[in-house]
PDB file of C-alpha atoms in Angstrom:
ATOM      1  CA  MET A1071     -19.823  -7.099   9.311  1.00  0.00           C
ATOM      2  CA  ALA A1072     -17.914  -4.688   8.921  1.00  0.00           C
ATOM      3  CA  MET A1073     -14.710  -4.795   6.564  1.00  0.00           C
ATOM      4  CA  HIS A1074     -11.551  -3.018   7.912  1.00  0.00           C
ATOM      5  CA  ILE A1075      -8.912  -1.862   5.693  1.00  0.00           C
ATOM      6  CA  ALA A1076      -5.869   0.208   5.910  1.00  0.00           C
ATOM      7  CA  LEU A1077      -3.881   2.652   4.290  1.00  0.00           C
ATOM      8  CA  THR A1078      -0.396   4.309   5.097  1.00  0.00           C
ATOM      9  CA  PHE A1079       0.455   8.103   3.312  1.00  0.00           C
ATOM     10  CA  ASP A1080       2.349  11.086   3.616  1.00  0.00           C
ATOM     11  CA  ASP A1081       0.659  13.931   2.442  1.00  0.00           C
ATOM     12  CA  ASN A1082       2.557  13.733  -0.939  1.00  0.00           C
ATOM     13  CA  PHE A1083       0.298  11.167  -1.299  1.00  0.00           C
ATOM     14  CA  TRP A1084      -3.156  12.758  -0.257  1.00  0.00           C
ATOM     15  CA  ALA A1085      -4.616  12.336  -3.297  1.00  0.00           C
ATOM     16  CA  PRO A1086      -3.593   8.093  -4.691  1.00  0.00           C
ATOM     17  CA  ALA A1087      -4.738   7.327  -1.051  1.00  0.00           C
ATOM     18  CA  PHE A1088      -8.140   9.200  -2.204  1.00  0.00           C
ATOM     19  CA  ALA A1089      -8.411   7.511  -5.524  1.00  0.00           C
ATOM     20  CA  THR A1090      -7.375   3.631  -3.834  1.00  0.00           C
ATOM     21  CA  MET A1091     -10.231   4.891  -0.992  1.00  0.00           C
ATOM     22  CA  ARG A1092     -12.911   5.257  -2.961  1.00  0.00           C
ATOM     23  CA  SER A1093     -12.617   2.887  -5.798  1.00  0.00           C
ATOM     24  CA  VAL A1094     -12.809   0.124  -3.013  1.00  0.00           C
ATOM     25  CA  CYS A1095     -16.489   2.338  -2.400  1.00  0.00           C
ATOM     26  CA  LEU A1096     -17.310   2.697  -6.152  1.00  0.00           C
ATOM     27  CA  PHE A1097     -16.766  -1.090  -6.307  1.00  0.00           C
ATOM     28  CA  THR A1098     -18.616  -2.787  -3.419  1.00  0.00           C
ATOM     29  CA  HIS A1099     -22.480  -3.407  -3.074  1.00  0.00           C
ATOM     30  CA  ARG A1100     -21.355  -3.471   1.203  1.00  0.00           C
ATOM     31  CA  ARG A1101     -20.426   0.277   1.463  1.00  0.00           C
ATOM     32  CA  GLU A1102     -21.714   0.404   5.110  1.00  0.00           C
ATOM     33  CA  GLU A1103     -20.122  -2.026   6.514  1.00  0.00           C
ATOM     34  CA  LEU A1104     -16.232  -0.236   5.187  1.00  0.00           C
ATOM     35  CA  VAL A1105     -14.133   1.144   7.807  1.00  0.00           C
ATOM     36  CA  PHE A1106     -11.073   3.321   6.937  1.00  0.00           C
ATOM     37  CA  HIS A1107      -7.887   3.371   9.008  1.00  0.00           C
ATOM     38  CA  LEU A1108      -5.982   6.340   7.669  1.00  0.00           C
ATOM     39  CA  CYS A1109      -2.715   6.199   9.179  1.00  0.00           C
ATOM     40  CA  HIS A1110      -0.981   9.505   7.552  1.00  0.00           C
ATOM     41  CA  ARG A1111       1.517  11.432   8.490  1.00  0.00           C
ATOM     42  CA  THR A1112       2.768  14.627   7.329  1.00  0.00           C
ATOM     43  CA  LEU A1113      -0.833  16.035   6.784  1.00  0.00           C
ATOM     44  CA  THR A1114      -2.229  19.444   6.540  1.00  0.00           C
ATOM     45  CA  ASP A1115      -5.471  20.538   7.333  1.00  0.00           C
ATOM     46  CA  GLU A1116      -6.976  21.006   3.848  1.00  0.00           C
ATOM     47  CA  HIS A1117      -5.546  17.343   2.864  1.00  0.00           C
ATOM     48  CA  LYS A1118      -7.298  15.856   5.443  1.00  0.00           C
ATOM     49  CA  ALA A1119     -10.333  17.085   4.246  1.00  0.00           C
ATOM     50  CA  ASP A1120      -9.439  16.355   0.709  1.00  0.00           C
ATOM     51  CA  LEU A1121      -9.792  11.908   2.709  1.00  0.00           C
ATOM     52  CA  ALA A1122     -12.545  13.544   5.086  1.00  0.00           C
ATOM     53  CA  ALA A1123     -15.635  13.932   2.324  1.00  0.00           C
ATOM     54  CA  ILE A1124     -15.516  10.052   1.276  1.00  0.00           C
ATOM     55  CA  ALA A1125     -17.461  10.200   4.302  1.00  0.00           C
ATOM     56  CA  ASP A1126     -19.930  12.510   2.398  1.00  0.00           C
ATOM     57  CA  GLU A1127     -20.062  10.764  -0.929  1.00  0.00           C
ATOM     58  CA  PHE A1128     -19.850   6.935   1.069  1.00  0.00           C
ATOM     59  CA  PRO A1129     -21.633   5.718   4.738  1.00  0.00           C
ATOM     60  CA  VAL A1130     -17.825   4.671   5.460  1.00  0.00           C
ATOM     61  CA  THR A1131     -16.233   5.203   9.216  1.00  0.00           C
ATOM     62  CA  LEU A1132     -12.890   7.089   9.257  1.00  0.00           C
ATOM     63  CA  HIS A1133     -10.107   6.167  11.535  1.00  0.00           C
ATOM     64  CA  TRP A1134      -7.208   8.349  11.367  1.00  0.00           C
ATOM     65  CA  TYR A1135      -4.010   7.733  12.736  1.00  0.00           C
ATOM     66  CA  ASP A1136      -1.446  10.633  12.161  1.00  0.00           C
ATOM     67  CA  LEU A1137       2.374   8.843  13.415  1.00  0.00           C
ATOM     68  CA  ASP A1138       3.471  11.572  13.153  1.00  0.00           C
ATOM     69  CA  GLN A1139       2.221  12.045  16.736  1.00  0.00           C
ATOM     70  CA  SER A1140       3.685   8.238  17.190  1.00  0.00           C
ATOM     71  CA  ASP A1141       6.290   8.159  19.187  1.00  0.00           C
ATOM     72  CA  MET A1142       7.025   4.169  18.354  1.00  0.00           C
ATOM     73  CA  PHE A1143       6.233   5.137  15.040  1.00  0.00           C
ATOM     74  CA  ARG A1144       9.117   8.241  15.564  1.00  0.00           C
ATOM     75  CA  ASP A1145      11.541   5.792  16.949  1.00  0.00           C
ATOM     76  CA  ILE A1146      11.475   2.673  14.060  1.00  0.00           C
ATOM     77  CA  ALA A1147      11.433   4.799  11.385  1.00  0.00           C
ATOM     78  CA  ALA A1148      14.696   7.095  12.810  1.00  0.00           C
ATOM     79  CA  ARG A1149      16.696   3.404  13.774  1.00  0.00           C
ATOM     80  CA  MET A1150      15.692   1.119  10.137  1.00  0.00           C
ATOM     81  CA  PRO A1151      16.851   1.783   6.703  1.00  0.00           C
ATOM     82  CA  GLU A1152      15.487   4.052   4.709  1.00  0.00           C
ATOM     83  CA  ASN A1153      14.448   4.068   1.278  1.00  0.00           C
ATOM     84  CA  LYS A1154      14.566   7.849  -0.530  1.00  0.00           C
ATOM     85  CA  ARG A1155      12.044   6.431  -3.430  1.00  0.00           C
ATOM     86  CA  LEU A1156       9.693   4.345  -0.543  1.00  0.00           C
ATOM     87  CA  SER A1157      10.716   6.824   2.259  1.00  0.00           C
ATOM     88  CA  ASN A1158       9.916   5.159   5.779  1.00  0.00           C
ATOM     89  CA  ILE A1159       6.405   5.400   5.482  1.00  0.00           C
ATOM     90  CA  VAL A1160       6.621   1.442   4.753  1.00  0.00           C
ATOM     91  CA  TYR A1161       7.474   0.251   8.530  1.00  0.00           C
ATOM     92  CA  ALA A1162       3.967   1.608   9.457  1.00  0.00           C
ATOM     93  CA  ARG A1163       2.207  -1.096   8.103  1.00  0.00           C
ATOM     94  CA  LEU A1164       4.429  -2.750  10.836  1.00  0.00           C
ATOM     95  CA  MET A1165       2.278  -1.864  13.292  1.00  0.00           C
ATOM     96  CA  ILE A1166      -1.589  -2.259  12.146  1.00  0.00           C
ATOM     97  CA  ASP A1167      -2.073  -4.589  15.359  1.00  0.00           C
ATOM     98  CA  ARG A1168      -0.303  -1.494  17.242  1.00  0.00           C
ATOM     99  CA  LEU A1169      -3.054   0.913  15.923  1.00  0.00           C
ATOM    100  CA  VAL A1170      -6.187  -0.670  15.624  1.00  0.00           C
ATOM    101  CA  GLY A1171      -8.334  -1.766  18.605  1.00  0.00           C
ATOM    102  CA  PRO A1172      -8.880  -5.546  20.273  1.00  0.00           C
ATOM    103  CA  GLU A1173     -12.240  -6.013  18.695  1.00  0.00           C
ATOM    104  CA  VAL A1174      -9.989  -5.585  15.041  1.00  0.00           C
ATOM    105  CA  GLU A1175      -9.918  -9.431  14.299  1.00  0.00           C
ATOM    106  CA  ARG A1176      -9.307  -9.340   9.731  1.00  0.00           C
ATOM    107  CA  ILE A1177      -8.209  -6.087   8.581  1.00  0.00           C
ATOM    108  CA  LEU A1178      -6.994  -5.466   4.485  1.00  0.00           C
ATOM    109  CA  TYR A1179      -4.091  -3.410   3.994  1.00  0.00           C
ATOM    110  CA  LEU A1180      -3.537  -2.298   0.657  1.00  0.00           C
ATOM    111  CA  ASP A1181      -1.214   0.694  -0.614  1.00  0.00           C
ATOM    112  CA  CYS A1182      -1.986   3.990  -2.246  1.00  0.00           C
ATOM    113  CA  ASP A1183      -0.387   3.488  -5.861  1.00  0.00           C
ATOM    114  CA  MET A1184      -3.641   0.828  -6.772  1.00  0.00           C
ATOM    115  CA  LEU A1185      -6.879   1.294  -8.183  1.00  0.00           C
ATOM    116  CA  VAL A1186      -9.394  -1.626  -7.023  1.00  0.00           C
ATOM    117  CA  ARG A1187     -12.227  -2.528  -9.539  1.00  0.00           C
ATOM    118  CA  ASP A1188     -13.787  -5.050  -7.966  1.00  0.00           C
ATOM    119  CA  ASP A1189     -15.816  -6.103  -4.610  1.00  0.00           C
ATOM    120  CA  VAL A1190     -13.456  -6.107  -1.357  1.00  0.00           C
ATOM    121  CA  ALA A1191     -16.016  -8.132  -0.266  1.00  0.00           C
ATOM    122  CA  TYR A1192     -14.632 -11.293  -1.734  1.00  0.00           C
ATOM    123  CA  LEU A1193     -10.972 -11.137   0.905  1.00  0.00           C
ATOM    124  CA  PHE A1194     -12.902 -10.591   3.291  1.00  0.00           C
ATOM    125  CA  ASP A1195     -14.989 -13.697   3.171  1.00  0.00           C
ATOM    126  CA  LEU A1196     -12.150 -15.757   2.442  1.00  0.00           C
ATOM    127  CA  ASP A1197     -11.296 -18.820   4.341  1.00  0.00           C
ATOM    128  CA  LEU A1198      -7.271 -18.146   4.962  1.00  0.00           C
ATOM    129  CA  GLU A1199      -7.444 -22.019   5.529  1.00  0.00           C
ATOM    130  CA  GLY A1200      -4.796 -21.429   8.888  1.00  0.00           C
ATOM    131  CA  ASN A1201      -2.707 -18.731   7.749  1.00  0.00           C
ATOM    132  CA  ALA A1202      -2.182 -15.694   8.994  1.00  0.00           C
ATOM    133  CA  ILE A1203      -2.744 -13.459   5.871  1.00  0.00           C
ATOM    134  CA  ALA A1204      -3.840 -14.150   2.154  1.00  0.00           C
ATOM    135  CA  ALA A1205      -1.314 -12.056  -0.771  1.00  0.00           C
ATOM    136  CA  VAL A1206      -0.662 -13.010  -4.428  1.00  0.00           C
ATOM    137  CA  ARG A1207       2.801 -13.739  -5.529  1.00  0.00           C
ATOM    138  CA  ASP A1208       5.332 -10.899  -6.654  1.00  0.00           C
ATOM    139  CA  THR A1209       6.132 -11.235 -10.680  1.00  0.00           C
ATOM    140  CA  ILE A1210       9.708  -9.892  -9.661  1.00  0.00           C
ATOM    141  CA  GLY A1211      10.151 -11.000  -6.202  1.00  0.00           C
ATOM    142  CA  ASP A1212      12.605 -13.705  -7.469  1.00  0.00           C
ATOM    143  CA  ILE A1213      14.925 -10.216  -8.102  1.00  0.00           C
ATOM    144  CA  ILE A1214      14.078  -8.868  -5.149  1.00  0.00           C
ATOM    145  CA  THR A1215      15.397 -11.787  -3.244  1.00  0.00           C
ATOM    146  CA  GLY A1216      17.999 -13.310  -5.656  1.00  0.00           C
ATOM    147  CA  GLY A1217      19.864 -10.262  -6.981  1.00  0.00           C
ATOM    148  CA  LYS A1218      22.484 -10.437  -9.693  1.00  0.00           C
ATOM    149  CA  ASP A1219      22.993 -14.051 -10.396  1.00  0.00           C
ATOM    150  CA  LEU A1220      19.769 -15.220  -8.169  1.00  0.00           C
ATOM    151  CA  ARG A1221      22.897 -15.698  -5.402  1.00  0.00           C
ATOM    152  CA  GLY A1222      21.551 -12.983  -3.178  1.00  0.00           C
ATOM    153  CA  ASN A1223      20.407 -13.760   1.032  1.00  0.00           C
ATOM    154  CA  ALA A1224      21.156 -17.667  -0.137  1.00  0.00           C
ATOM    155  CA  ASP A1225      21.640 -17.756   2.985  1.00  0.00           C
ATOM    156  CA  LEU A1226      17.904 -15.949   4.310  1.00  0.00           C
ATOM    157  CA  PHE A1227      15.405 -17.243   0.955  1.00  0.00           C
ATOM    158  CA  ASP A1228      14.996 -19.855  -0.718  1.00  0.00           C
ATOM    159  CA  MET A1229      14.164 -19.428  -4.162  1.00  0.00           C
ATOM    160  CA  ALA A1230      12.106 -22.171  -4.501  1.00  0.00           C
ATOM    161  CA  ASP A1231       9.661 -20.701  -1.753  1.00  0.00           C
ATOM    162  CA  TYR A1232       6.593 -18.431  -3.224  1.00  0.00           C
ATOM    163  CA  TYR A1233       7.385 -14.812  -1.937  1.00  0.00           C
ATOM    164  CA  PHE A1234       3.942 -12.408  -1.760  1.00  0.00           C
ATOM    165  CA  ASN A1235       4.335  -8.434  -2.699  1.00  0.00           C
ATOM    166  CA  ALA A1236       3.542  -6.746   0.391  1.00  0.00           C
ATOM    167  CA  GLY A1237       1.144  -3.901  -1.494  1.00  0.00           C
ATOM    168  CA  MET A1238      -2.088  -5.925  -0.508  1.00  0.00           C
ATOM    169  CA  VAL A1239      -2.450  -8.042   2.573  1.00  0.00           C
ATOM    170  CA  MET A1240      -5.473  -9.627   4.446  1.00  0.00           C
ATOM    171  CA  ILE A1241      -3.973  -9.897   7.858  1.00  0.00           C
ATOM    172  CA  ASP A1242      -5.761 -11.800  10.559  1.00  0.00           C
ATOM    173  CA  LEU A1243      -4.875  -9.497  13.695  1.00  0.00           C
ATOM    174  CA  ARG A1244      -4.821 -12.331  15.864  1.00  0.00           C
ATOM    175  CA  GLN A1245      -1.484 -14.869  14.569  1.00  0.00           C
ATOM    176  CA  TRP A1246      -0.299 -11.309  13.106  1.00  0.00           C
ATOM    177  CA  ARG A1247      -0.289 -10.200  16.711  1.00  0.00           C
ATOM    178  CA  GLU A1248       1.397 -13.680  17.748  1.00  0.00           C
ATOM    179  CA  ALA A1249       4.261 -13.207  14.764  1.00  0.00           C
ATOM    180  CA  ASP A1250       5.530 -10.466  17.368  1.00  0.00           C
ATOM    181  CA  ILE A1251       7.121  -8.582  13.834  1.00  0.00           C
ATOM    182  CA  ILE A1252       8.186  -5.356  16.352  1.00  0.00           C
ATOM    183  CA  GLY A1253      10.636  -7.656  18.169  1.00  0.00           C
ATOM    184  CA  ARG A1254      11.001  -9.631  14.893  1.00  0.00           C
ATOM    185  CA  MET A1255      12.487  -6.750  13.648  1.00  0.00           C
ATOM    186  CA  GLU A1256      14.568  -5.242  16.283  1.00  0.00           C
ATOM    187  CA  ASN A1257      15.821  -8.504  16.419  1.00  0.00           C
ATOM    188  CA  TYR A1258      16.999  -8.459  12.483  1.00  0.00           C
ATOM    189  CA  LEU A1259      18.156  -5.245  13.164  1.00  0.00           C
ATOM    190  CA  ALA A1260      20.545  -6.087  15.983  1.00  0.00           C
ATOM    191  CA  THR A1261      21.922  -8.613  13.848  1.00  0.00           C
ATOM    192  CA  GLY A1262      22.319  -7.399  10.447  1.00  0.00           C
ATOM    193  CA  VAL A1263      19.832  -9.025   8.516  1.00  0.00           C
ATOM    194  CA  MET A1264      17.453  -5.745   8.645  1.00  0.00           C
ATOM    195  CA  GLN A1265      20.420  -3.805   6.347  1.00  0.00           C
ATOM    196  CA  ARG A1266      20.546  -6.326   3.757  1.00  0.00           C
ATOM    197  CA  ILE A1267      16.932  -6.993   3.133  1.00  0.00           C
ATOM    198  CA  TYR A1268      14.511  -4.778   0.997  1.00  0.00           C
ATOM    199  CA  TYR A1269      13.149  -3.528   4.084  1.00  0.00           C
ATOM    200  CA  ASP A1270       9.300  -4.154   5.162  1.00  0.00           C
ATOM    201  CA  GLN A1271       8.495  -6.503   2.066  1.00  0.00           C
ATOM    202  CA  ASP A1272      11.679  -8.905   2.745  1.00  0.00           C
ATOM    203  CA  LEU A1273      10.222  -9.104   6.461  1.00  0.00           C
ATOM    204  CA  LEU A1274       7.500 -10.136   5.961  1.00  0.00           C
ATOM    205  CA  ASN A1275       8.194 -12.938   3.789  1.00  0.00           C
ATOM    206  CA  LEU A1276      10.340 -14.260   6.557  1.00  0.00           C
ATOM    207  CA  ILE A1277       8.032 -13.985   9.077  1.00  0.00           C
ATOM    208  CA  PHE A1278       5.449 -15.494   7.635  1.00  0.00           C
ATOM    209  CA  ARG A1279       7.456 -17.931   5.096  1.00  0.00           C
ATOM    210  CA  GLY A1280       5.251 -20.854   4.491  1.00  0.00           C
ATOM    211  CA  ARG A1281       2.216 -19.394   6.497  1.00  0.00           C
ATOM    212  CA  TRP A1282       0.424 -17.537   3.496  1.00  0.00           C
ATOM    213  CA  LEU A1283      -2.194 -18.368   1.331  1.00  0.00           C
ATOM    214  CA  LYS A1284      -1.854 -17.573  -2.496  1.00  0.00           C
ATOM    215  CA  LEU A1285      -4.155 -15.521  -3.779  1.00  0.00           C
ATOM    216  CA  PRO A1286      -5.167 -15.467  -7.431  1.00  0.00           C
ATOM    217  CA  TRP A1287      -3.094 -12.749  -9.192  1.00  0.00           C
ATOM    218  CA  ARG A1288      -5.800 -10.081 -10.386  1.00  0.00           C
ATOM    219  CA  TRP A1289      -6.477  -9.779  -6.836  1.00  0.00           C
ATOM    220  CA  ASN A1290      -2.635  -7.597  -7.224  1.00  0.00           C
ATOM    221  CA  THR A1291      -1.832  -6.757 -10.389  1.00  0.00           C
ATOM    222  CA  ILE A1292       1.688  -5.988  -9.949  1.00  0.00           C
ATOM    223  CA  HIS A1293       3.429  -2.963 -13.326  1.00  0.00           C
ATOM    224  CA  ALA A1294      -0.669  -2.865 -14.386  1.00  0.00           C
ATOM    225  CA  ARG A1295      -0.097  -2.034 -17.752  1.00  0.00           C
ATOM    226  CA  ALA A1296      -3.056  -0.834 -20.318  1.00  0.00           C
ATOM    227  CA  SER A1297      -2.175  -4.992 -21.590  1.00  0.00           C
ATOM    228  CA  HIS A1298      -3.665  -5.994 -18.625  1.00  0.00           C
ATOM    229  CA  GLU A1299      -7.480  -4.098 -18.971  1.00  0.00           C
ATOM    230  CA  CYS A1300      -8.355  -7.422 -20.968  1.00  0.00           C
ATOM    231  CA  PHE A1301      -8.040  -9.783 -18.390  1.00  0.00           C
ATOM    232  CA  ASP A1302     -10.075  -8.279 -15.869  1.00  0.00           C
ATOM    233  CA  PRO A1303      -7.764  -6.818 -12.767  1.00  0.00           C
ATOM    234  CA  ALA A1304      -9.864  -7.110  -9.323  1.00  0.00           C
ATOM    235  CA  ILE A1305      -7.134  -4.773  -7.622  1.00  0.00           C
ATOM    236  CA  LEU A1306      -4.061  -2.384 -10.000  1.00  0.00           C
ATOM    237  CA  HIS A1307      -0.707  -1.821  -9.033  1.00  0.00           C
ATOM    238  CA  TYR A1308       1.168   0.983 -10.702  1.00  0.00           C
ATOM    239  CA  THR A1309       4.580  -0.043  -9.168  1.00  0.00           C
ATOM    240  CA  GLY A1310       6.176   0.910 -11.986  1.00  0.00           C
ATOM    241  CA  LYS A1311       7.890   4.663 -12.929  1.00  0.00           C
ATOM    242  CA  SER A1312       4.391   5.545 -14.764  1.00  0.00           C
ATOM    243  CA  LYS A1313       1.354   6.268 -12.414  1.00  0.00           C
ATOM    244  CA  PRO A1314      -2.037   7.112 -13.630  1.00  0.00           C
ATOM    245  CA  TRP A1315      -1.535  10.647 -12.121  1.00  0.00           C
ATOM    246  CA  SER A1316       0.510  11.765 -14.246  1.00  0.00           C
ATOM    247  CA  VAL A1317      -1.190  14.095 -16.862  1.00  0.00           C
ATOM    248  CA  VAL A1318       0.772  12.862 -20.292  1.00  0.00           C
ATOM    249  CA  VAL A1319       0.393   8.931 -18.791  1.00  0.00           C
ATOM    250  CA  GLY A1320      -3.839   9.502 -18.664  1.00  0.00           C
ATOM    251  CA  LEU A1321      -2.986  11.360 -22.275  1.00  0.00           C
ATOM    252  CA  PHE A1322      -1.217   8.528 -23.785  1.00  0.00           C
ATOM    253  CA  GLN A1323      -2.655   5.467 -21.523  1.00  0.00           C
ATOM    254  CA  ALA A1324       0.523   3.886 -20.777  1.00  0.00           C
ATOM    255  CA  VAL A1325      -0.795   2.195 -17.379  1.00  0.00           C
ATOM    256  CA  ALA A1326      -3.835   0.306 -17.274  1.00  0.00           C
ATOM    257  CA  PHE A1327      -6.937   2.009 -16.803  1.00  0.00           C
ATOM    258  CA  ALA A1328      -5.755   5.850 -16.755  1.00  0.00           C
ATOM    259  CA  ARG A1329      -8.824   7.368 -17.390  1.00  0.00           C
ATOM    260  CA  LEU A1330     -10.715   5.004 -15.059  1.00  0.00           C
ATOM    261  CA  TYR A1331      -8.435   5.892 -12.027  1.00  0.00           C
ATOM    262  CA  ARG A1332      -8.636  10.014 -13.257  1.00  0.00           C
ATOM    263  CA  HIS A1333     -12.624   9.705 -12.862  1.00  0.00           C
ATOM    264  CA  VAL A1334     -12.392   8.019  -9.514  1.00  0.00           C
ATOM    265  CA  MET A1335     -10.097  10.160  -8.010  1.00  0.00           C
ATOM    266  CA  THR A1336     -12.019  12.809  -9.736  1.00  0.00           C
ATOM    267  CA  ASN A1337     -10.771  15.474 -12.273  1.00  0.00           C
ATOM    268  CA  ASP A1338     -10.391  18.037  -9.854  1.00  0.00           C
ATOM    269  CA  LEU A1339      -8.590  16.278  -7.603  1.00  0.00           C
ATOM    270  CA  PHE A1340      -6.369  15.233 -10.557  1.00  0.00           C
ATOM    271  CA  TYR A1341      -5.051  18.282 -11.786  1.00  0.00           C
ATOM    272  CA  ARG A1342      -5.410  19.891  -8.532  1.00  0.00           C
ATOM    273  CA  TYR A1343      -2.384  16.991  -7.376  1.00  0.00           C
ATOM    274  CA  ALA A1344      -0.384  17.700 -10.739  1.00  0.00           C
ATOM    275  CA  ARG A1345       0.112  21.355  -9.933  1.00  0.00           C
ATOM    276  CA  HIS A1346       1.209  20.272  -6.195  1.00  0.00           C
ATOM    277  CA  ARG A1347       3.386  17.611  -7.402  1.00  0.00           C
ATOM    278  CA  TRP A1348       5.137  20.131 -10.515  1.00  0.00           C
ATOM    279  CA  LYS A1349       5.403  22.636  -7.366  1.00  0.00           C
ATOM    280  CA  ARG A1350       7.671  19.963  -5.066  1.00  0.00           C
ATOM    281  CA  ARG A1351       9.012  19.635  -8.276  1.00  0.00           C
ATOM    282  CA  TRP A1352      10.238  22.984  -9.040  1.00  0.00           C
ATOM    283  CA  MET A1353      10.515  23.484  -5.548  1.00  0.00           C
ATOM    284  CA  LYS A1354      13.378  20.162  -5.316  1.00  0.00           C
ATOM    285  CA  ARG A1355      15.111  21.990  -8.199  1.00  0.00           C
ATOM    286  CA  LEU A1356      15.443  25.707  -6.741  1.00  0.00           C
ATOM    287  CA  ARG A1357      16.787  23.840  -3.235  1.00  0.00           C
ATOM    288  CA  LEU A1358      19.026  21.996  -5.598  1.00  0.00           C
ATOM    289  CA  ALA A1359      20.572  25.124  -7.689  1.00  0.00           C
ATOM    290  CA  ARG A1360      21.284  27.259  -5.187  1.00  0.00           C
TER     291      ARG A1360
END
């Protein structure tokens, strides 16, 4: 049975996307069943070749979706609220059902700031118990929805309801399609709701309230720190400011499994990505200084 996995990223995240993808391959015995759906934008030919090299090491299948060529994505990205830190690529996951073929019944979405260190076959063999998706409760969901004094958006969210993190979502595509996510988002934009909420993650929590299976925290260990290592997390999610692709972070082990992450990304790509990030940072400073 094919295990379909979707990643969304732009050219600035090509190396972390590779690390996430390679970690999936390394920690499963069912590698020949892996089908990666790579939803990308602004990707250079050089970096696309880096990603494609995964198929030289493992018997996986790759499908590419250039979002810059998608009229729907460009339209949505231009009109929806944008977070400068996250970029409008966050909306790409909402279109998963419209990108992949109708033969795909279940797909695992993964953010590209993740390291997988357990067999994702567990998630594909999981009984969703009639739910549309399976996910992990977000450790800061209360603050995201409640805001100051936990009163923000009280008309939209009930604090007693669990709130999931959308960085790892196992999706039943039939129910995802029936939910008409893009249509619901357009309605929320017209009524002013999208301008009030935390982008696509809040949107998905509104749409699938009461219709998601709560997974153990180890399948999306949010804000993964070194102290999490002793708890044997299955998926590390580096949501904090410290990232495992930082050379300094790697030296001081500020995040969980920093050294493992560097070797999963491969030493060559890790240091090439570090140079890429430094170049971008200095180019940005020079532009601001002019």
